[in-house]
Short mmCIF file of C-alpha atoms in Angstrom, two decimals:
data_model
loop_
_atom_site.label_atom_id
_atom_site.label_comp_id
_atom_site.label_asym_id
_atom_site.label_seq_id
_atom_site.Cartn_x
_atom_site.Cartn_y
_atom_site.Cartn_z
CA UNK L 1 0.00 0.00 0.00
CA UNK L 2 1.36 3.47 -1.10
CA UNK L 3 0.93 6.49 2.03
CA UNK L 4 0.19 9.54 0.77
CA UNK L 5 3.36 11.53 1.53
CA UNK L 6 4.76 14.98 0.62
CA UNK L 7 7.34 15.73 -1.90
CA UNK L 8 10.82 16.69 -1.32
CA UNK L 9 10.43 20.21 -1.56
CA UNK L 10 7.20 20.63 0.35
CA UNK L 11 9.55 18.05 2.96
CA UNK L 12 12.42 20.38 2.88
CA UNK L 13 10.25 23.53 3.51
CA UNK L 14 8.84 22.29 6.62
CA UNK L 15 11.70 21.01 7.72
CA UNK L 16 13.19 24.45 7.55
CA UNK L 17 10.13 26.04 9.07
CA UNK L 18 10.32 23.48 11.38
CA UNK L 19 13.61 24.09 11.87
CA UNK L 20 13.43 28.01 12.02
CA UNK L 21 10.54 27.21 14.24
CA UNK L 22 12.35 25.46 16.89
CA UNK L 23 15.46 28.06 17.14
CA UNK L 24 12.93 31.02 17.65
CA UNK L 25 11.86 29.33 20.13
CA UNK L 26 14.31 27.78 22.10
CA UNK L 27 14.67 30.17 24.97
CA UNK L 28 11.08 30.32 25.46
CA UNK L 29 10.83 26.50 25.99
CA UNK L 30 13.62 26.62 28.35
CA UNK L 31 12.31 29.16 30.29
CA UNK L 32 9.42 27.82 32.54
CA UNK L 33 5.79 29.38 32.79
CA UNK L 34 5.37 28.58 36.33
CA UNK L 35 4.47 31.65 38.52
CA UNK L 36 7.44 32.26 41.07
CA UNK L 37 6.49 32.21 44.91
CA UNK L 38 9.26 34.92 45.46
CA UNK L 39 10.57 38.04 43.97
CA UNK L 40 13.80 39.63 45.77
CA UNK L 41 13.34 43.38 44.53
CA UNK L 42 17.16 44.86 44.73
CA UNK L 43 17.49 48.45 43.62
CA UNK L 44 20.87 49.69 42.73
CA UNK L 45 22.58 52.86 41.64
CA UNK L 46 26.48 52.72 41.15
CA UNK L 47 26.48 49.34 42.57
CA UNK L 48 28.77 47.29 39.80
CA UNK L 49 31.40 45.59 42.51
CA UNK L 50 28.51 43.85 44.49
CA UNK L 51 25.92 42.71 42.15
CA UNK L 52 27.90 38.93 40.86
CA UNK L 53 28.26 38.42 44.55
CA UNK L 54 24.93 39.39 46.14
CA UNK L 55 23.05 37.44 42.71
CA UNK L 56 25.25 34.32 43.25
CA UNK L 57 24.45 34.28 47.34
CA UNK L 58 20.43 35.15 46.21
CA UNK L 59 20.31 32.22 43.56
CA UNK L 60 22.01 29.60 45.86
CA UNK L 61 19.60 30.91 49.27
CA UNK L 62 16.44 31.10 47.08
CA UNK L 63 16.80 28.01 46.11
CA UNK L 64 17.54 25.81 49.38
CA UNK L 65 14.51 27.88 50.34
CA UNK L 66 12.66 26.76 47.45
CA UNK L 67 13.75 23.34 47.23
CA UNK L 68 13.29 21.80 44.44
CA UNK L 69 11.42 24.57 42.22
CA UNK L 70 13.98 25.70 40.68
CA UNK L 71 11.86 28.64 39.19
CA UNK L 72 10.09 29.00 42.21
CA UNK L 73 11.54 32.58 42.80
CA UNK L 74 12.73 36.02 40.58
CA UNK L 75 15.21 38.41 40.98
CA UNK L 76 14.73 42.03 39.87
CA UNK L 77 17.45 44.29 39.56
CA UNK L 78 16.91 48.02 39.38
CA UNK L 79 19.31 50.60 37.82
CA UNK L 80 18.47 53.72 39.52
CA UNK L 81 20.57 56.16 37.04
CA UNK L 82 23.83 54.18 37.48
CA UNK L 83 27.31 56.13 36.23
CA UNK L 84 29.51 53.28 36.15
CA UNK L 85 28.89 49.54 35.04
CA UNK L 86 26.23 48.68 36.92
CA UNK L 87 23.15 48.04 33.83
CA UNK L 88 25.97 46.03 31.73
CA UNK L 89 26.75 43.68 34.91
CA UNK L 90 22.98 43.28 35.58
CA UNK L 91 22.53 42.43 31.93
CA UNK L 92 25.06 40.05 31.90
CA UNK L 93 23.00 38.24 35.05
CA UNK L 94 20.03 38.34 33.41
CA UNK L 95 21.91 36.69 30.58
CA UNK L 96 23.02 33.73 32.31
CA UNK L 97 20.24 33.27 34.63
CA UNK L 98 15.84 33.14 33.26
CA UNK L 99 14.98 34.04 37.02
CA UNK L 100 16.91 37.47 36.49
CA UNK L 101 15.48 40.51 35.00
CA UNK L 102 16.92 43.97 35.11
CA UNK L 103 14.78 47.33 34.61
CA UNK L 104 17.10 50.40 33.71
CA UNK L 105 15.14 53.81 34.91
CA UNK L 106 16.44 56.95 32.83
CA UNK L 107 17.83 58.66 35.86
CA UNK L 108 17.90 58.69 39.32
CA UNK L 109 14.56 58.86 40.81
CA UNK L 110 15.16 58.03 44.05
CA UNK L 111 14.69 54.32 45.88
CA UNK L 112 10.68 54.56 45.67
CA UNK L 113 10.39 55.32 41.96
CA UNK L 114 12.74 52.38 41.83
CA UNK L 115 11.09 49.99 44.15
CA UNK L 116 8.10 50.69 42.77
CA UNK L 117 9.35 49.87 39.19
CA UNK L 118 9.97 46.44 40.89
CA UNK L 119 6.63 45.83 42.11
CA UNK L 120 5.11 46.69 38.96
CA UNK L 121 6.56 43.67 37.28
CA UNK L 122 7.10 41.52 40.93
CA UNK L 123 4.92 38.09 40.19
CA UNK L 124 6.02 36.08 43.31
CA UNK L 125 3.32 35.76 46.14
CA UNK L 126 6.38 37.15 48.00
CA UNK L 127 8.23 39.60 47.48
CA UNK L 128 11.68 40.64 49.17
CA UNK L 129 13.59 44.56 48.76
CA UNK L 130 16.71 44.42 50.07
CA UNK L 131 19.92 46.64 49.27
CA UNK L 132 22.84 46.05 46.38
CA UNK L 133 25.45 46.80 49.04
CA UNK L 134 25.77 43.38 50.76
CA UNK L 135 24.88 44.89 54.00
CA UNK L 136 21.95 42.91 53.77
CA UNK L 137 22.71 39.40 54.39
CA UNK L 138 20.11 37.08 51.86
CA UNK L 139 21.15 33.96 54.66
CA UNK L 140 17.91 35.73 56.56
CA UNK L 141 15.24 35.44 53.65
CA UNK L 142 14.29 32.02 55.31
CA UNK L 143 13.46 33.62 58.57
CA UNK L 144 11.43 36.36 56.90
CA UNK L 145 9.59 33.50 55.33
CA UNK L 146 8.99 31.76 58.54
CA UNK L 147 8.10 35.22 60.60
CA UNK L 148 5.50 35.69 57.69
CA UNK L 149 4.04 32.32 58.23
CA UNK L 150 3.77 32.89 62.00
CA UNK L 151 6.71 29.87 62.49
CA UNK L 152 9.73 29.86 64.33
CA UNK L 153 13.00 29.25 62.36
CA UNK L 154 13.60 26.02 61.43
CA UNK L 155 16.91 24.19 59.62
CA UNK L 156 19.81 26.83 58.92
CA UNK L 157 17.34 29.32 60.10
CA UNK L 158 17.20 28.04 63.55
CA UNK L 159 21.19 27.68 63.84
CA UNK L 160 21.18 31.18 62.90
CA UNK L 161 18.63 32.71 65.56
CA UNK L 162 20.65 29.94 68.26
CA UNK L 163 24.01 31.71 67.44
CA UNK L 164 22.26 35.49 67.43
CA UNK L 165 20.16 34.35 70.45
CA UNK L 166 23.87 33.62 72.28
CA UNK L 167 24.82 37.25 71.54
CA UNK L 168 21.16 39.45 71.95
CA UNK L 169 19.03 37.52 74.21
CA UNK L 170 16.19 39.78 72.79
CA UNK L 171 16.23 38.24 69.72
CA UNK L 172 12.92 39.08 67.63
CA UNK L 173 10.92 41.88 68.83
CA UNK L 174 7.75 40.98 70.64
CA UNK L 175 5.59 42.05 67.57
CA UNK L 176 7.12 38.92 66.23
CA UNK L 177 7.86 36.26 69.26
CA UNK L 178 5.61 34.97 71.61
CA UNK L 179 6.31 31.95 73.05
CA UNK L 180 7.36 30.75 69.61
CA UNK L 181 4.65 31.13 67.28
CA UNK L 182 2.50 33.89 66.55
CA UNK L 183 -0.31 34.72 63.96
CA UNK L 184 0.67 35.32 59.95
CA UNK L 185 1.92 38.52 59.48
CA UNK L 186 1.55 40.19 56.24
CA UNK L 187 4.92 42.61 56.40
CA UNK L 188 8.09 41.94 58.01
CA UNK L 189 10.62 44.57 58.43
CA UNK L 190 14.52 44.03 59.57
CA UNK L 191 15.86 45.43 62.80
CA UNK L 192 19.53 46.44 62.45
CA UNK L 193 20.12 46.26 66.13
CA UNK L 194 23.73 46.16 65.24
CA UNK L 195 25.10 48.62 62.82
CA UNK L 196 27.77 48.87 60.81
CA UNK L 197 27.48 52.48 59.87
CA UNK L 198 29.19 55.92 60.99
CA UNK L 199 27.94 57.53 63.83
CA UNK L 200 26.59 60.32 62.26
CA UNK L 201 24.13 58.01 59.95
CA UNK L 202 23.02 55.63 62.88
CA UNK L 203 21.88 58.40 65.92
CA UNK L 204 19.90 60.66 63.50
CA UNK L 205 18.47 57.17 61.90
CA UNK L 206 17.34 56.29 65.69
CA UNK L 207 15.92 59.77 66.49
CA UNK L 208 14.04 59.14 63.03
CA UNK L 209 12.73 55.97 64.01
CA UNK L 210 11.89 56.94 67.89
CA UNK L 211 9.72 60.07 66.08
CA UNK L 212 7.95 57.20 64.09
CA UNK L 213 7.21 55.10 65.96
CA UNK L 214 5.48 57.46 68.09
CA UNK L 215 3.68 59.52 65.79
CA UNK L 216 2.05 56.76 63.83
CA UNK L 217 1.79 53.89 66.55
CA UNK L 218 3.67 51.34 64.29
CA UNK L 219 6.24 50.30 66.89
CA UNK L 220 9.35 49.27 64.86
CA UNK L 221 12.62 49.20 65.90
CA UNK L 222 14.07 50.58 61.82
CA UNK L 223 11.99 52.15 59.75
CA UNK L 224 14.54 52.90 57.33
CA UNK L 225 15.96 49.22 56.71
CA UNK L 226 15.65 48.05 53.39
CA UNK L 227 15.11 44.96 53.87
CA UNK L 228 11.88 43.67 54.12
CA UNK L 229 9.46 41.24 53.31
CA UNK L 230 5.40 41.78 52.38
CA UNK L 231 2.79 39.49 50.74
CA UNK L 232 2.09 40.80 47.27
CA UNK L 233 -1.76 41.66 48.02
CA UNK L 234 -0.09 44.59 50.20
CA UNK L 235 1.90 45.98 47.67
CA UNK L 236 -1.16 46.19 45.34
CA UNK L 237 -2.93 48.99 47.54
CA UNK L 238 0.47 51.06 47.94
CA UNK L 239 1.36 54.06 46.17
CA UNK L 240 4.99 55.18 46.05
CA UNK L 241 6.52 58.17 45.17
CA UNK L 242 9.20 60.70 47.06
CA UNK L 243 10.56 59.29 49.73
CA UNK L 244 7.54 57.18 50.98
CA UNK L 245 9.51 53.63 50.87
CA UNK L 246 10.62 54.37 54.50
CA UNK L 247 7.46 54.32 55.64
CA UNK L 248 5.32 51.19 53.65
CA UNK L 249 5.20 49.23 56.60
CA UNK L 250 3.16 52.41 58.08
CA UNK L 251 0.93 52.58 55.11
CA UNK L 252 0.56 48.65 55.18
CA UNK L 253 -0.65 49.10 58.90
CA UNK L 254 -3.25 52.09 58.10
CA UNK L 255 -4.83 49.42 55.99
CA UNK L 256 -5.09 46.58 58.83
CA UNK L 257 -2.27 44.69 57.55
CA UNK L 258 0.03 42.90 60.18
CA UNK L 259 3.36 44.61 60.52
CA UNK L 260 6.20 42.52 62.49
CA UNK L 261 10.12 42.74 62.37
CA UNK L 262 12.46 40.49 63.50
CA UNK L 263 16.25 41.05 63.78
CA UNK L 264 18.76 40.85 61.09
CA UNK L 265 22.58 40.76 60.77
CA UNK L 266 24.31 43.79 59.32
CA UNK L 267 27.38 43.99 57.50
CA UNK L 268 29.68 46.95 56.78
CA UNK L 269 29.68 47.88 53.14
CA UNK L 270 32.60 45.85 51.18
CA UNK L 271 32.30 48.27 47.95
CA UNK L 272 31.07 51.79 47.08
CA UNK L 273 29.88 54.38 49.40
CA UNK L 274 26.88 55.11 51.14
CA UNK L 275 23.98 57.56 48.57
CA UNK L 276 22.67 59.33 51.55
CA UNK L 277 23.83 62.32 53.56
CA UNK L 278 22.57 64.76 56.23
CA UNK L 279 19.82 66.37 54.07
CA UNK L 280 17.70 63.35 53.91
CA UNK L 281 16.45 64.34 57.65
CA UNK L 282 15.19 67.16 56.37
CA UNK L 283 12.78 65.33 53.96
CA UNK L 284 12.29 62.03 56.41
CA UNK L 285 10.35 64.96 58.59
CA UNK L 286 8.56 66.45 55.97
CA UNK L 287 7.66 63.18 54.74
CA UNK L 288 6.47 62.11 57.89
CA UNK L 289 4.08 64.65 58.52
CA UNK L 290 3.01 64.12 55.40
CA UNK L 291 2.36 60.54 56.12
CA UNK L 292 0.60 60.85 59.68
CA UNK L 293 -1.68 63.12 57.52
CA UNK L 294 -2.60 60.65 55.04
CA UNK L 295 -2.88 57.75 57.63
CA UNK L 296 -5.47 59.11 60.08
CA UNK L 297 -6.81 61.62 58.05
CA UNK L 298 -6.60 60.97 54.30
CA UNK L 299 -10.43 60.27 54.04
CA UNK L 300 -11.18 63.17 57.07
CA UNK L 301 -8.77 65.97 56.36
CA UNK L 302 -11.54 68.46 57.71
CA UNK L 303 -11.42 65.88 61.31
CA UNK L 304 -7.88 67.59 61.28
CA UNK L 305 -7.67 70.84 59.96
CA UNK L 306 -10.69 71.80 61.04
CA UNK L 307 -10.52 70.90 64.49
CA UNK L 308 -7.20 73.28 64.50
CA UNK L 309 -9.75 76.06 63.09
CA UNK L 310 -12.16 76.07 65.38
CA UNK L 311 -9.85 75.89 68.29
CA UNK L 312 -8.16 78.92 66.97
CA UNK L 313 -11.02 80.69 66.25
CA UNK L 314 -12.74 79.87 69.64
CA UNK L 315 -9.38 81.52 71.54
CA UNK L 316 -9.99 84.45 69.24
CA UNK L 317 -13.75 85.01 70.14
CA UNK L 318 -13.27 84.61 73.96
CA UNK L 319 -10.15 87.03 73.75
CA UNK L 320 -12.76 89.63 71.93
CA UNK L 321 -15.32 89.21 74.52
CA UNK L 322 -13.25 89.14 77.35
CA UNK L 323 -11.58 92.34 75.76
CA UNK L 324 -15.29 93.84 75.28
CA UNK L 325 -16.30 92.71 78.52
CA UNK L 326 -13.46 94.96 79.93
CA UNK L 327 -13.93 97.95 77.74
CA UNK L 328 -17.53 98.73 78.85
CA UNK L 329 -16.04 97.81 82.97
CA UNK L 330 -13.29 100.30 82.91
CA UNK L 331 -15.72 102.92 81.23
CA UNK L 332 -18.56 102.09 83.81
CA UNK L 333 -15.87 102.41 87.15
CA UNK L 334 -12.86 104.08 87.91
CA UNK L 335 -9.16 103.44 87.35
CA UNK L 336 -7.77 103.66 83.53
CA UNK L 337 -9.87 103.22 80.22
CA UNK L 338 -8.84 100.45 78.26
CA UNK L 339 -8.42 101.25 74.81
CA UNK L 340 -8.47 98.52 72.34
CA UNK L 341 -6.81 99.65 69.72
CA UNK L 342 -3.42 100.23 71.80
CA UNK L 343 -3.83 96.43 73.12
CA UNK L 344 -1.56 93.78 71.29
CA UNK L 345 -3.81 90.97 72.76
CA UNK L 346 -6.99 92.90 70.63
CA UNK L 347 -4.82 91.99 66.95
CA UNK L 348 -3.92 88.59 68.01
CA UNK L 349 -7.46 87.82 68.95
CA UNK L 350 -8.37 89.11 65.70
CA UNK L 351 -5.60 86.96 63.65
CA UNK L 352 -6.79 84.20 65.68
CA UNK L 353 -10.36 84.35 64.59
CA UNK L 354 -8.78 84.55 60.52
CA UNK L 355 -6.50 81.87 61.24
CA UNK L 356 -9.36 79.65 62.15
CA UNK L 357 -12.21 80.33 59.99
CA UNK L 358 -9.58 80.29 56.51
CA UNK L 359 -8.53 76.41 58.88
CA UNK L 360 -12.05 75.31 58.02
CA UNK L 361 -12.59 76.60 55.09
CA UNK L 362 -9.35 74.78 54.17
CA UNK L 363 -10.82 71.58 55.33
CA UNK L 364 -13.88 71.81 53.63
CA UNK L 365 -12.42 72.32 50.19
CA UNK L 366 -9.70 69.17 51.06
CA UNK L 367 -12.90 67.10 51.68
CA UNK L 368 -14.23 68.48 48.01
CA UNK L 369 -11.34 67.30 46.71
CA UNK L 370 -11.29 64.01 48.64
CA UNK L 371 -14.70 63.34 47.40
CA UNK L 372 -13.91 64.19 43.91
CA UNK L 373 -10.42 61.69 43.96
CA UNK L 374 -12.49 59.31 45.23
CA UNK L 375 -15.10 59.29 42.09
CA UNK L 376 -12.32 59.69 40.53
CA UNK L 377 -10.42 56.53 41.34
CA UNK L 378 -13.36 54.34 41.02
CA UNK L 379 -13.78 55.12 37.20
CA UNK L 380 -10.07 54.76 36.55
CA UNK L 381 -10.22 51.30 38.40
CA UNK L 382 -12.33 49.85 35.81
CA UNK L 383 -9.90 50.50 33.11
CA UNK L 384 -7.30 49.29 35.05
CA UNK L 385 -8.87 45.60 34.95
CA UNK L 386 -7.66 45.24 31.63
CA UNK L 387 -5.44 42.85 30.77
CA UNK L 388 -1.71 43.62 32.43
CA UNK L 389 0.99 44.82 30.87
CA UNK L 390 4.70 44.20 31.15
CA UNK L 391 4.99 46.72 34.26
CA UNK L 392 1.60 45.62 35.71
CA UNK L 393 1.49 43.51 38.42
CA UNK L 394 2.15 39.80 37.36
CA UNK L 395 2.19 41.40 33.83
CA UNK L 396 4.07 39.47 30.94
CA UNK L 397 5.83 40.03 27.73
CA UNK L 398 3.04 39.28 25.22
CA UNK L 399 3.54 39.85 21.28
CA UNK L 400 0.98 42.20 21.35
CA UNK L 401 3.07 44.33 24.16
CA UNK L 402 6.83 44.08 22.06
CA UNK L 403 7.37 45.87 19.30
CA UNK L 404 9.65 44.01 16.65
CA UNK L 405 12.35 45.93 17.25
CA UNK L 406 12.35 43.53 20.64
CA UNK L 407 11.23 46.45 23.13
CA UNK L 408 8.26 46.41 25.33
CA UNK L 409 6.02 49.31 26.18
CA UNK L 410 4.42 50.28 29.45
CA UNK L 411 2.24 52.46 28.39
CA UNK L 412 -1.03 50.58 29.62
CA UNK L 413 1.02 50.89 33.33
CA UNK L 414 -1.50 49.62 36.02
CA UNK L 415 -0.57 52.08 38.41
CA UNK L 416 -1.69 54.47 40.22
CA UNK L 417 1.68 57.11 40.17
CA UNK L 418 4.24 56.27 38.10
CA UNK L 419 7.04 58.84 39.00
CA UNK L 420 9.84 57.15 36.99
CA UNK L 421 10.83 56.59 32.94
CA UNK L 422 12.08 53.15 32.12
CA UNK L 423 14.83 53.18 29.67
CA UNK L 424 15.87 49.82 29.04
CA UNK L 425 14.89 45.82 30.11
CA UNK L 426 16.53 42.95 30.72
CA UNK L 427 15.47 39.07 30.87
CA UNK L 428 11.85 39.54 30.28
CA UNK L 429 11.97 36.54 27.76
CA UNK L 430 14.11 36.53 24.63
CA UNK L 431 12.64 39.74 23.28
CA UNK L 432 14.77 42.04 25.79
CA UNK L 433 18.27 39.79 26.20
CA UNK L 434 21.65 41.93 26.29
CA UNK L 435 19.24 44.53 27.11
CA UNK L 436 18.37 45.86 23.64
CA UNK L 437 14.65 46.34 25.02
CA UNK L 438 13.47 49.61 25.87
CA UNK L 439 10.18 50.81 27.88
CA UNK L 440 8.83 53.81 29.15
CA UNK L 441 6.13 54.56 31.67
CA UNK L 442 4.95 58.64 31.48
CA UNK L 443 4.90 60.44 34.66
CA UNK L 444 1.63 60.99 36.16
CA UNK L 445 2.42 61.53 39.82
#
């Protein structure tokens, strides 16, 4: 019996196509759809001697922690406007590893615009920030894991709180520890109880956190540590922009999430120097009032201006009537006349009732426009259903979102403020390797 088969040609044309076929897509077959369970978020800037060693440590941690999922976690490098070699070393990683990617910002925005850049593309149902320096030590990501879990450390984890126990009895803050298991947490920040910093970076950081702690109520031992863990369902309802990253586990906690820390071994920085000075205390207070502001009264703002109005403007009436009161008395008896005009008290009364009445008409136009942002939001919230993009949370690279010249655009960003300009991407699939890709995402905050 004869088969019906094709001729040589039409043979040797598939066979190319097929051919063709299987060399386009080679990397994507090798790279694994499986959604990661972690994403370690490391923002850099000038960072180029510590990236090989901090990736190699991340890959080798990740993955006892993962067992054995191999693709069960991501790594995101951010360029934050590096000078030197940083983007080319972080290319190179993404290169030689599928789990890396690399997002290259067009300047330096500052660690929030950068962290946030992370988020946007973090997929793991975990998601780590921690600094390029090596200061941060990834041996500890397994006892974030168990503090988020509510466990005690177990394996190398354990061995690690025995030898820390040895030296700070304390150990975890009682946020986290009680009698050695406590409920899930949702955010877990790092205490730096010992630091291997310059005096004049560590007191002013302590005063910062001592202010912070008691403005807002969330009692944390360092606010300002990068390193931190959070479920990915809290980074969906946080905005960042400025210099708000100090203070997500205070944003997290205005929303009911659970906020714990536990304590984590510094190290002194091997390479590079430190990006911050003096003059970030400056903006950590204006930032903070800013955030105590937005906390308590972000759906209120009259609760809290207003309240300073009509105190102010209740001093200023009972100055005036008490200063009536004793014009008519001294004009009625003896002794000297008082004259009101010649009477400091009379102005300040009189700036006091100003002050207080333009206080609440302050707060009822901030509660206009709260009302109006809030209409606002819902509509945009609809269109921001839509199917993700490459920066939207748990986004993809999807034909329809690369151009052919192998770049992918952002412009669909799910975000609510996007105060940074992506430049170039890394890893995201074979479209963006060596870091020919390019994105952007148009400020709006």
């Amino acid at each position: 019996m004869i088969e019906n088969t094709p001729s040589d040609s039409t043979a040797a044309e598939d066979v190319i196509t097929e051919g063709a076929s299987v060399e386009v897509s080679a990397r994507d077959q090798a790279i694994p759809n499986r959604t990661p369970e972690l994403t370690i978020v490391v923002p850099a800037m000038n960072e180029e001697d510590s990236l090989a060693t901090l990736h190699s440590r991340l890959v080798d941690v990740c993955g006892a922690a993962c067992g054995e999922a191999a693709d069960a976690f991501e790594i995101v490098f951010i360029d934050d406007g590096s000078t030197d070699s940083t983007w080319e070393r972080m290319v190179t990683l993404s290169e030689g590893d599928y789990r890396t990617k690399a997002i290259r910002l067009r300047r330096n925005f500052g660690k929030a615009a950068a962290l946030s850049a992370g988020f946007s593309v973090a997929r793991g149902d975990i998601v780590f920030t921690m600094d390029a320096d090596l200061q941060d030590d990834p041996d500890e990501i397994p006892r974030f894991l168990s503090a988020l879990s509510g466990r005690s450390d177990e394996g190398a984890g354990a061995a690690q709180e025995d030898a820390r126990t040895k030296k700070t009895p304390a150990g975890e803050s009682a946020a986290y520890r009680s009698d050695r298991f406590v409920s899930t947490l949702d955010v877990v920040s790092g205490w730096k109880r010992v630091r291997h910093d310059p005096w004049h970076k560590v007191l002013p950081s302590r005063v910062f956190n001592a202010l912070v702690s008691g403005i807002t109520g969330v009692r944390l031992h360092d606010h300002n540590c990068g390193f931190k863990a959070y479920r990915r369902e809290v980074l969906a309802e946080l905005d960042l922009y400025g210099e708000r990253h100090r203070f997500i586990p205070v944003l997290a906690a205005a929303r009911g999430w659970k906020v714990g820390e536990i304590e984590v071994q510094h190290h002194p920085r091997a390479h590079g120097k430190s990006k911050y000075g003096l003059s970030r205390l400056g903006k950590g207070f204006l930032d903070l009032m800013s955030i105590y502001l937005l906390t308590d009264y972000a759906r209120r703002p009259l609760h809290l201006i207003g309240s300073a109005g009509l105190v102010s403007f209740g001093l200023g009436t009972l100055g005036l009537l008490y200063l009536s009161a004793m014009w008519v008395i001294t004009r009625l008896g003896e002794g000297d006349v008082l004259h009101l005009h010649s009477t400091a008290i009379f102005y300040y009364c009189i700036l006091a009732i100003l002050f207080g009445a333009q206080c609440v008409l302050a707060g009822l136009i901030a509660e206009l426009i709260v009302s109006v942002s809030a209409a606002r939001d819902r509509s945009l919230r609809g269109l921001q259903k839509g199917p993700g993009s490459v920066f939207s949370p748990g986004g993809v690279f999807s034909p329809d979102s690369v151009c052919s010249s192998g770049s992918g655009t952002a412009s669909n960003l799910a975000l609510h403020h996007v105060s940074y300009s992506v430049s170039q991407i890394a890893g995201f699939g074979d479209r963006s390797v060596g870091g020919g890709g390019k994105a952007s995402a148009k400020a709006t905050g």
